[in-house]
Short mmCIF file of C-alpha atoms and ligand atoms in Angstrom, two decimals:
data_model
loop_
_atom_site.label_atom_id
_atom_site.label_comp_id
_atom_site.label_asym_id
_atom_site.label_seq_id
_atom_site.Cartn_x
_atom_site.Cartn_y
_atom_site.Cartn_z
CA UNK A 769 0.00 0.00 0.00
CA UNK A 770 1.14 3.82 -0.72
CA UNK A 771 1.69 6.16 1.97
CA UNK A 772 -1.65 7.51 1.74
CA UNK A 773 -3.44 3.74 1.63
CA UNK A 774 -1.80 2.90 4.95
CA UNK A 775 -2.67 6.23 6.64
CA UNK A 776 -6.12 5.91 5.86
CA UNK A 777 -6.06 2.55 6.23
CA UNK A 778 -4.16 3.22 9.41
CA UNK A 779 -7.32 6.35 10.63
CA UNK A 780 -10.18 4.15 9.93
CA UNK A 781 -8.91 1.01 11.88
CA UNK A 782 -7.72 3.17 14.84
CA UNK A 783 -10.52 5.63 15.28
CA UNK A 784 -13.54 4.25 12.97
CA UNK A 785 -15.19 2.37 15.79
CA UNK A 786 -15.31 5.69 17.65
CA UNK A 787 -16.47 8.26 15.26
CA UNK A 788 -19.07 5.77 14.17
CA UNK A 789 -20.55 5.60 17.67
CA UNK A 790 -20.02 9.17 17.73
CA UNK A 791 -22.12 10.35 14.71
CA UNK A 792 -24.56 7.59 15.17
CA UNK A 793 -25.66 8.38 18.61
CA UNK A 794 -25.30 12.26 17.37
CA UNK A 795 -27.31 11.79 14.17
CA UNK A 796 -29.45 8.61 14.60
CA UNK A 797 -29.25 7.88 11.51
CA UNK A 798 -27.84 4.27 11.06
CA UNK A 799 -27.57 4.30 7.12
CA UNK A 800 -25.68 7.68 7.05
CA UNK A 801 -23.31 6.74 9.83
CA UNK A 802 -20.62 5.02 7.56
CA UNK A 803 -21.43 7.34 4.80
CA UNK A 804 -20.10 10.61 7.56
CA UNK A 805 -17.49 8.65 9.18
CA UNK A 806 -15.84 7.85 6.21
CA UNK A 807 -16.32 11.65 4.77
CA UNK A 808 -15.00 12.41 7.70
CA UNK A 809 -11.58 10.63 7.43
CA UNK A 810 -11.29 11.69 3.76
CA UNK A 811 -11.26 15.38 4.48
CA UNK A 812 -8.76 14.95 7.08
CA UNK A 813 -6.87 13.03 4.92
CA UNK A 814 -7.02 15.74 2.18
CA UNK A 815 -6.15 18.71 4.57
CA UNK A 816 -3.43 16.54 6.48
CA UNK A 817 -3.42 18.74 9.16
CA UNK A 818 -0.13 18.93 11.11
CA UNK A 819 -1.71 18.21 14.47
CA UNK A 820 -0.76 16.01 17.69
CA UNK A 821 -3.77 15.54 18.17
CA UNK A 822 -6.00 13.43 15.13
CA UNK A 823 -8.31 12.40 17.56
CA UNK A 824 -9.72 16.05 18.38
CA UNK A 825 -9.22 17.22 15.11
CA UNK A 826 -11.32 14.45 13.54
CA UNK A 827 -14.16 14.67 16.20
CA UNK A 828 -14.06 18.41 15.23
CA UNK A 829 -14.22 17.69 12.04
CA UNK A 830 -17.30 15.40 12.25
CA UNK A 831 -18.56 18.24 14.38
CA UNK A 832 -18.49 20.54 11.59
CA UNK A 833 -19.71 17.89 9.01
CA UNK A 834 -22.82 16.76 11.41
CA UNK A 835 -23.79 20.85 11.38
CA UNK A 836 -23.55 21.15 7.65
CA UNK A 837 -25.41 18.01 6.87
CA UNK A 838 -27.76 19.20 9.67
CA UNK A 839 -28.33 22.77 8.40
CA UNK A 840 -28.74 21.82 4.89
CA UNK A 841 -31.69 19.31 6.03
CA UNK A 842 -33.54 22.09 8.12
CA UNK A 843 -33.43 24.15 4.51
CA UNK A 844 -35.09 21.41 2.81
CA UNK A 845 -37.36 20.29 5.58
CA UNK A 846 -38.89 17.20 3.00
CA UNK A 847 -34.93 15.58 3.16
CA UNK A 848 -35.09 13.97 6.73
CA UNK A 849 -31.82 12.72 6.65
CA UNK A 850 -31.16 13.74 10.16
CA UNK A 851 -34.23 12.74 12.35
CA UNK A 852 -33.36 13.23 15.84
CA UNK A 853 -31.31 16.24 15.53
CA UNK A 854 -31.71 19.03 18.02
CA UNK A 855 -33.22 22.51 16.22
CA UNK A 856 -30.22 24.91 17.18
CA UNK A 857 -26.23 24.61 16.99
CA UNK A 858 -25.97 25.10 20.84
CA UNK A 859 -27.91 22.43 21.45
CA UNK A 860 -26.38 20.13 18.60
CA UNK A 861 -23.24 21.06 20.44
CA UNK A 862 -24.66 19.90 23.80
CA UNK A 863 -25.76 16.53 22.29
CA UNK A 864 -22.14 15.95 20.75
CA UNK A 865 -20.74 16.50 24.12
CA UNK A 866 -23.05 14.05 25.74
CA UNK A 867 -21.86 11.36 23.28
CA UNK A 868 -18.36 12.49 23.76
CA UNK A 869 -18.40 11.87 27.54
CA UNK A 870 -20.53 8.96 27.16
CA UNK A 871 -17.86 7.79 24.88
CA UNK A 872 -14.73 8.85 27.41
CA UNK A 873 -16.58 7.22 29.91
CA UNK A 874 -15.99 3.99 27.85
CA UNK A 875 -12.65 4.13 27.34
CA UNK A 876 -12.11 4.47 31.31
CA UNK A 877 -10.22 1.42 32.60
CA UNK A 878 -13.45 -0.83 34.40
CA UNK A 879 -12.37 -0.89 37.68
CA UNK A 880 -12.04 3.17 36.99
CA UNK A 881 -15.67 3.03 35.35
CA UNK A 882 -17.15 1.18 38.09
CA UNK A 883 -15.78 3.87 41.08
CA UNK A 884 -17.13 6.98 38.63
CA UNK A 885 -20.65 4.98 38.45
CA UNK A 886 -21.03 4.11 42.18
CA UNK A 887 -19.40 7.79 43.48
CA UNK A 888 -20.74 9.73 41.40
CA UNK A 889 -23.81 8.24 39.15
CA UNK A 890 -25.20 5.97 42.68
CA UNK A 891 -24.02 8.84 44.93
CA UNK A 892 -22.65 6.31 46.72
CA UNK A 893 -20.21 6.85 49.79
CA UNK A 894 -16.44 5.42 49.53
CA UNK A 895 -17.24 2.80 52.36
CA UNK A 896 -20.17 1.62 50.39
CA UNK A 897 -18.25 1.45 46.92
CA UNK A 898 -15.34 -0.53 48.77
CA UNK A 899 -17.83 -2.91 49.71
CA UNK A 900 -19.78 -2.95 46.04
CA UNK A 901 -16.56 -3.42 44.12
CA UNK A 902 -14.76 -5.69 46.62
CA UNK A 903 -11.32 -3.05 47.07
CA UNK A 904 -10.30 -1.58 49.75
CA UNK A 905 -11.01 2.01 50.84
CA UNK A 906 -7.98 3.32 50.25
CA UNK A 907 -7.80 1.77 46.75
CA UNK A 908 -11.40 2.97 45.89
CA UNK A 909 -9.88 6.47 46.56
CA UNK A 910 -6.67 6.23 44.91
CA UNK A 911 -8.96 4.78 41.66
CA UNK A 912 -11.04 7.79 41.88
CA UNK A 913 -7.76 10.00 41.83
CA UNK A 914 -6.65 8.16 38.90
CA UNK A 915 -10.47 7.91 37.45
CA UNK A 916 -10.77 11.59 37.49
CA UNK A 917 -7.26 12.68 36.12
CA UNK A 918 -7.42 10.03 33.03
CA UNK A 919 -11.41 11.23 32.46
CA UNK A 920 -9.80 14.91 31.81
CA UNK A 921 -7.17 13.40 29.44
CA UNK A 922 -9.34 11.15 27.48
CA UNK A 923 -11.92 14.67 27.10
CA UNK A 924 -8.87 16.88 26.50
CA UNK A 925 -7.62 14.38 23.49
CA UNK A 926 -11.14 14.32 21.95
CA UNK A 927 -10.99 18.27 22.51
CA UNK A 928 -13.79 18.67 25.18
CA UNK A 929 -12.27 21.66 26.88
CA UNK A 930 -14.71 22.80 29.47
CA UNK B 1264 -9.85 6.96 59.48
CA UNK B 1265 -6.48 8.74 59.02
CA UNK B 1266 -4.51 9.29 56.01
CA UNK B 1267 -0.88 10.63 55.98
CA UNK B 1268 -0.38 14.12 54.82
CA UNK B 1269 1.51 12.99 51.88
CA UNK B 1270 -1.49 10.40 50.73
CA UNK B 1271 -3.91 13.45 51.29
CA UNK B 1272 -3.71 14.60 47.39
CA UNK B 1273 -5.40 11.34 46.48
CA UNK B 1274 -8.55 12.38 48.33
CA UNK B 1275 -9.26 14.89 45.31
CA UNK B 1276 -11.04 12.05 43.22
CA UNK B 1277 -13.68 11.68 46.08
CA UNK B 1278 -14.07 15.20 46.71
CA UNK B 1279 -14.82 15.92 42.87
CA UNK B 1280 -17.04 13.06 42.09
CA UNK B 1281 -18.45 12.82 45.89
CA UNK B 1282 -17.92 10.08 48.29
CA UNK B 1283 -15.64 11.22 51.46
CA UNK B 1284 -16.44 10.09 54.93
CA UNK B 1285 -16.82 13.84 56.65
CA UNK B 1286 -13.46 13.20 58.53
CA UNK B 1287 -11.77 12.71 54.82
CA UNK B 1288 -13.57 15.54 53.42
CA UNK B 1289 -12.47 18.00 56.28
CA UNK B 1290 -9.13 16.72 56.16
CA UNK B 1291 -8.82 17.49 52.29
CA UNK B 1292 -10.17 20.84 52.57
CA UNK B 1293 -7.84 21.97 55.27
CA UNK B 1294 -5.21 20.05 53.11
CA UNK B 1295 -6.15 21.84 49.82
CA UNK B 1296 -5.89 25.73 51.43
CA UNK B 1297 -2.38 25.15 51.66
CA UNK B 1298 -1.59 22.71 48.74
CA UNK B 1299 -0.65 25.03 45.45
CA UNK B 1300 -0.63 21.55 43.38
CA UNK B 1301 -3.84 20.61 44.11
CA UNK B 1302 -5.38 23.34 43.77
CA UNK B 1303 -4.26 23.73 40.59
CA UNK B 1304 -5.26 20.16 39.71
CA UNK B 1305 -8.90 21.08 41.01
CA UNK B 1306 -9.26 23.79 38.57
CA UNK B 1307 -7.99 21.56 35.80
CA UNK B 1308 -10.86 19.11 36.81
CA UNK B 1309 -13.59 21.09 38.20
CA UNK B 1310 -15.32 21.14 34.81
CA UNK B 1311 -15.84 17.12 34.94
CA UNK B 1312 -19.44 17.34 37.23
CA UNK B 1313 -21.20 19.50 34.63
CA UNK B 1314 -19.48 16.96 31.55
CA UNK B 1315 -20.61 13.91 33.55
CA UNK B 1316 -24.11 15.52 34.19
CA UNK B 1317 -24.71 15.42 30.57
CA UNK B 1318 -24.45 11.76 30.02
CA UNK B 1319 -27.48 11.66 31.95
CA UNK B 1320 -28.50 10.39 35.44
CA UNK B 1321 -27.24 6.46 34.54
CA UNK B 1322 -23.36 7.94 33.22
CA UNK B 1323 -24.93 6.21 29.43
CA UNK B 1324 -24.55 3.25 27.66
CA UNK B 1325 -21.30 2.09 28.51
CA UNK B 1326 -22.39 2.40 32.63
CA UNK B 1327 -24.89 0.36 31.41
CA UNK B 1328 -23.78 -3.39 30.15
CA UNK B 1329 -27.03 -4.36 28.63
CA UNK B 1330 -27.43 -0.99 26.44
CA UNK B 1331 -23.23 -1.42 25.63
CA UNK B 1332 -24.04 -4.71 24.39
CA UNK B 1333 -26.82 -3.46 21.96
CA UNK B 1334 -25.18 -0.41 20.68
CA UNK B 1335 -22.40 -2.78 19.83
CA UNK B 1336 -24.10 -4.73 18.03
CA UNK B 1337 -25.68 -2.12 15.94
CA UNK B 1338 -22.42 -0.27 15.33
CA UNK B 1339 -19.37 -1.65 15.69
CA UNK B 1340 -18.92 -4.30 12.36
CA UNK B 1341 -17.11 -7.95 12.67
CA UNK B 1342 -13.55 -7.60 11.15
CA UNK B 1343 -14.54 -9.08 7.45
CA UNK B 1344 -16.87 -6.06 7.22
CA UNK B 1345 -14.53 -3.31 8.38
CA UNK B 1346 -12.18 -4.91 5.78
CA UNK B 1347 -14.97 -4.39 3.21
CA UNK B 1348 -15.18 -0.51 4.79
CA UNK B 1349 -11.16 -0.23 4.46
CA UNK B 1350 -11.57 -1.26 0.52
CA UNK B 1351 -14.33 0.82 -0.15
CA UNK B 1352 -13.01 3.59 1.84
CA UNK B 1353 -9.46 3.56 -0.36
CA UNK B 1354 -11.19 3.01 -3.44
CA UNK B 1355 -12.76 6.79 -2.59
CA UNK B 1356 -8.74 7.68 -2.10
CA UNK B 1357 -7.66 6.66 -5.13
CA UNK B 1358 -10.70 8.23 -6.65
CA UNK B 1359 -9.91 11.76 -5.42
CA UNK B 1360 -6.17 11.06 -5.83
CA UNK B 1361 -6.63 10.71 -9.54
CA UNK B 1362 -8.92 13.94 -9.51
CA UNK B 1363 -6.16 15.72 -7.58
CA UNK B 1364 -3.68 14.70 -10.48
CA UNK B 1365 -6.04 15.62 -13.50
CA UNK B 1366 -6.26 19.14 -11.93
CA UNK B 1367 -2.11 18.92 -11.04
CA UNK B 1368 -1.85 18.32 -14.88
CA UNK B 1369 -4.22 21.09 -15.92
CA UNK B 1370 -2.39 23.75 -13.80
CA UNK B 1371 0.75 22.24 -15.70
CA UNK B 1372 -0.62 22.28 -18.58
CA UNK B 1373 -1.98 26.01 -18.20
CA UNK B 1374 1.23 27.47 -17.25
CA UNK B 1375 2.96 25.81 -19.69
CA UNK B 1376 0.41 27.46 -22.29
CA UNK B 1377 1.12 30.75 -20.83
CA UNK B 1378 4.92 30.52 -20.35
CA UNK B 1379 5.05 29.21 -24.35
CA UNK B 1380 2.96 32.28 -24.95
CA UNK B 1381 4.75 34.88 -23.27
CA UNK B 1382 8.40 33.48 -24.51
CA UNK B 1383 7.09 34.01 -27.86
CA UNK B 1384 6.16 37.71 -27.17
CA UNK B 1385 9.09 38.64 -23.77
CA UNK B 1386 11.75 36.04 -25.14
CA UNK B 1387 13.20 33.80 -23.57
CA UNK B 1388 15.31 35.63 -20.79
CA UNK B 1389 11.86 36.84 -19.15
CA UNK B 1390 11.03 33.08 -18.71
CA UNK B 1391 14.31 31.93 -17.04
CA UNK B 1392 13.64 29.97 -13.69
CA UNK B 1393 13.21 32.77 -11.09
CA UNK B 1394 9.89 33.50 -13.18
CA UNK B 1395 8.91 29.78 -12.90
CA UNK B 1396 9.65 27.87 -9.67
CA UNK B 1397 7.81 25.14 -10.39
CA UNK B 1398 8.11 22.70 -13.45
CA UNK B 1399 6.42 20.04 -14.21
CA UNK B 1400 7.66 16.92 -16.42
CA UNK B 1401 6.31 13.33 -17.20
CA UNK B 1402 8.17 10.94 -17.82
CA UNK B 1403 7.41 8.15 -20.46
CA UNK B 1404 7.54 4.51 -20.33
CA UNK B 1405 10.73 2.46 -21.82
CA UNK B 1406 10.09 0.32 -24.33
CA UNK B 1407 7.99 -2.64 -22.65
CA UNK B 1408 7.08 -0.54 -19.25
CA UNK B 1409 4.14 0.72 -18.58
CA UNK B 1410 5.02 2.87 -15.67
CA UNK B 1411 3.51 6.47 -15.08
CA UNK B 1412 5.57 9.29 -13.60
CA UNK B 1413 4.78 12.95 -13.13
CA UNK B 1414 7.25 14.87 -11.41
CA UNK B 1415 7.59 18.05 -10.47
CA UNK B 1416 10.75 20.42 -9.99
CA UNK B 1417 11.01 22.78 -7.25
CA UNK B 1418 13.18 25.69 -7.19
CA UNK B 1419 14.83 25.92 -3.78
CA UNK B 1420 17.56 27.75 -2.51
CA UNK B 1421 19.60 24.52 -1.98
CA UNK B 1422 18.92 23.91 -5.86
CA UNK B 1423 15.90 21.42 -6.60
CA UNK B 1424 13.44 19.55 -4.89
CA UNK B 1425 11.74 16.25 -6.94
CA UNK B 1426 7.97 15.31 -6.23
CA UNK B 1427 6.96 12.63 -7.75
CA UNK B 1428 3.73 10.54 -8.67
CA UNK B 1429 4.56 7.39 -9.80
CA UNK B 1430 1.51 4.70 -11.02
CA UNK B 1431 1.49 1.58 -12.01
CA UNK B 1432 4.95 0.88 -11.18
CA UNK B 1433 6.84 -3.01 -9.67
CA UNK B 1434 5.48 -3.59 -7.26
CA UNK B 1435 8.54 -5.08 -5.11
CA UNK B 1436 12.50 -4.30 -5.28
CA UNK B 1437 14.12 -0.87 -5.27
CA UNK B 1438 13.69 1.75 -7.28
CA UNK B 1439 15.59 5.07 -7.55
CA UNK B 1440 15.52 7.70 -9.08
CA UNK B 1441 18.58 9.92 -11.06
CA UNK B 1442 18.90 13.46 -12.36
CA UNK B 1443 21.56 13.39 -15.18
CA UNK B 1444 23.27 17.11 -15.67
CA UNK B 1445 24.51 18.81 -18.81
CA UNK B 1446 27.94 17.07 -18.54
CA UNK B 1447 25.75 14.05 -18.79
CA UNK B 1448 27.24 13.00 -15.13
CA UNK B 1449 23.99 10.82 -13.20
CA UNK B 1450 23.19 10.86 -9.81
CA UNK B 1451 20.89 9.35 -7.64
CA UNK B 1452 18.44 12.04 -5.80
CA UNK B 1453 15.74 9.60 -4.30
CA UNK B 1454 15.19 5.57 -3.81
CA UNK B 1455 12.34 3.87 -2.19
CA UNK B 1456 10.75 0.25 -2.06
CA UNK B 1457 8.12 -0.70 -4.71
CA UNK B 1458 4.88 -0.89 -3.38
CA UNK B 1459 2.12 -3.64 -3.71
CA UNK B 1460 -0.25 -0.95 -4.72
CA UNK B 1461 2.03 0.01 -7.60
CA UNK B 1462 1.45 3.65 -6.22
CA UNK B 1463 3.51 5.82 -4.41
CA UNK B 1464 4.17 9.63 -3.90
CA UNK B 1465 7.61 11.01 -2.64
CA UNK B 1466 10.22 13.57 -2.77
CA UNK B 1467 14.02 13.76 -3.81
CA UNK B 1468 16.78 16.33 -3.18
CA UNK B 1469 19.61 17.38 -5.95
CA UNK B 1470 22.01 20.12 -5.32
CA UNK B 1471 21.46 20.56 -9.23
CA UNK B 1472 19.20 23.87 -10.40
CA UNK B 1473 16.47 23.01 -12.45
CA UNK B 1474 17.89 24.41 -15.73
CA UNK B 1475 20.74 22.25 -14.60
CA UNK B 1476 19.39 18.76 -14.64
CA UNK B 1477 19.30 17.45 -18.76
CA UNK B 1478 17.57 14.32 -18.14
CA UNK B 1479 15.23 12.50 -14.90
CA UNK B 1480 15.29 8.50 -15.02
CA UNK B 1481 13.63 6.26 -12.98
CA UNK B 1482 15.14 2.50 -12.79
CA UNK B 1483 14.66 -0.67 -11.39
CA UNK B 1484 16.85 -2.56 -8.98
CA UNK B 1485 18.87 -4.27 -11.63
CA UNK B 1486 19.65 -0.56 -12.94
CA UNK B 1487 17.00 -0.79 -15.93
CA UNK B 1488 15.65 2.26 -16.77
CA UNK B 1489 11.57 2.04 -16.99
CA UNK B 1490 10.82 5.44 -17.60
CA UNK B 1491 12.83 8.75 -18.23
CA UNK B 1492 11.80 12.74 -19.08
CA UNK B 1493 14.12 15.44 -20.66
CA UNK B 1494 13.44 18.47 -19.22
ZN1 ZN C 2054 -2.11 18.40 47.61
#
């Protein structure tokens, strides 16, 4: 394969199964997923950005895409191609960064997952979480230390800065 | 429940996402008006509660196992189907590589029209390099090759950079590359590794200027020549 073959090749395999979870939960539109992912991937391809940081830059890019796609539906209200879509860009905006925590929440280590869910989703206390998970105290707080510092990593490399 | 000073930074994951034991949660906030790192590391954090608020009261699917397991299903393809994706994906590569070139060549082709134009009318001193930067040349197949190469000749300061397009060329050994000058000396200004794709794009270096270099010639491993251009 050329350069370019493998580097796509390379994108799709690496961060496919993410932006297709992305724009489907953003879009709910299962036949258009592959169609945007892949779109996706080609203009980043094209504009080979010089970034460290692909990941952002393609979620960004699907970002953009999902508005466009979005807008030009609302001007021809008889093309439904994107059914579930909220009506303005601040709220399109809101529902991306739903799926984009949903999806960092994901790629959380378990025994990191399970702390988040039981502190902070259960409102459970850290006595009651040792107890749930089987762990220690002290290790239930150390994994919430780690939980919360690799949550703000995996958001800052899919460029949810807030 | 006590926890040594130095252990007390850890306590920030329960005091974000909720949790402490009052004891613990005293203990970190008398901790944290003195501690310059963690409070730092708060404010990098302190976004997170509104973030995880949005995913809903249950943290979404993946806090979920049963809701994971169906949006799995729906989205994420066995491997013989993302292979399918890959193909069809590169297919749309090639496609728009091959547009890219067409318009590459019509650019060429346009300046060349306007450069033959204006020598005809300024001469030819008005169309020495410093005009032109860029050249572009392709070079044709030798006998019993099929090979396509467009290249294109960059003026630099260090004398001339060598992009090249090749197509349809072996698609295993070495290749490389030579720029042959007016004294008809040859020197190799790029090799690389066929590909199985027959395709591949890259640059070369010469120290040569571009009015300089007489001939370009691409050749095989065993020093055949499969395609050539005189500039
Ligand atoms: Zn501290």
């Amino acid at each position: 394969m050329s350069l370019d073959d493998e580097a796509v090749a390379a994108i799709y395999r690496e961060h496919g199964p993410m932006l297709r979870r992305v724009v489907w939960r953003a879009t709910s539109d299962a036949n258009r997923v592959e169609d945007i992912v892949q779109e996706v991937i080609l203009r980043v391809w094209r504009q080979a950005p010089e970034t460290d940081n692909l990941r952002a830059y393609l979620i960004t890019t699907a970002r953009h895409l999902i508005v466009d796609q979005h807008r030009a539906a609302t001007r021809r209200p008889q093309q439904t191609a994107l059914v579930d879509l909220p009506v303005d860009d601040a709220d399109l905006d809101r529902a991306l960064d739903q799926v984009l925590v949903e999806e960092a929440l994901g790629r959380l280590q378990p025994d990191h997952r399970d702390v988040v869910r039981c502190l902070y989703y259960e409102r459970l206390s850290i006595a009651e979480t040792s107890k749930r998970v089987g762990a220690p105290e002290g290790t239930v707080k150390s994994r919430a230390y780690y939980a919360v510092r690799n949550l703000r990593a995996i958001l800052d490399e899919m460029g949810v800065t807030r | 429940m006590t926890v040594g000073s130095d252990d007390l930074h850890v306590l920030l994951g329960g005091y974000l996402l909720g949790g402490l034991s009052d004891a613990d949660h005293r203990a970190f906030t008398e901790h944290l008006r003195g501690c310059s790192a963690c409070q730092a590391e708060l404010g990098q954090v302190s976004g997170l509660p509104r973030l995880l608020d949005l995913a809903g009261p249950a943290g979404g699917p993946h806090l979920s196992p049963d809701a994971e397991a169906a949006e799995a299903v729906a989205v994420d393809a066995p491997d013989g189907v993302d292979d399918a994706r890959v193909a069809r994906l590169l297919s749309a590569v090639a496609q728009k590589r091959r547009t890219r070139r067409r318009w590459l060549a019509a650019v060429a082709a346009a300046a060349a029209t306007v450069l033959f134009g204006a020598g005809l009318w300024l001469g030819p001193r008005l169309t020495a390099p410093p005009d032109l930067p860029t050249t572009h040349v392709v070079a044709s197949p030798a006998p019993g090759s099929s090979v396509r190469v467009d290249v294109a000749l960059v003026t630099r300061g260090w004398g001339t950079q060598l992009d090249l397009d090749c197509e349809d060329m072996p698609t295993a050994g070495q290749l490389t590359l030579y720029v042959i000058d007016r004294q008809g000396a040859s020197t190799a200004a790029a090799s690389w590794l066929g590909t199985p794709t027959g395709y591949s794009r890259l640059t070369g270096a010469t120290a040569l200027r571009p009015d300089e270099i007489r001939r370009l010639e691409i050749r095989d491993g065993a020093g055949q020549v499969l395609a050539s251009a005189t500039t």
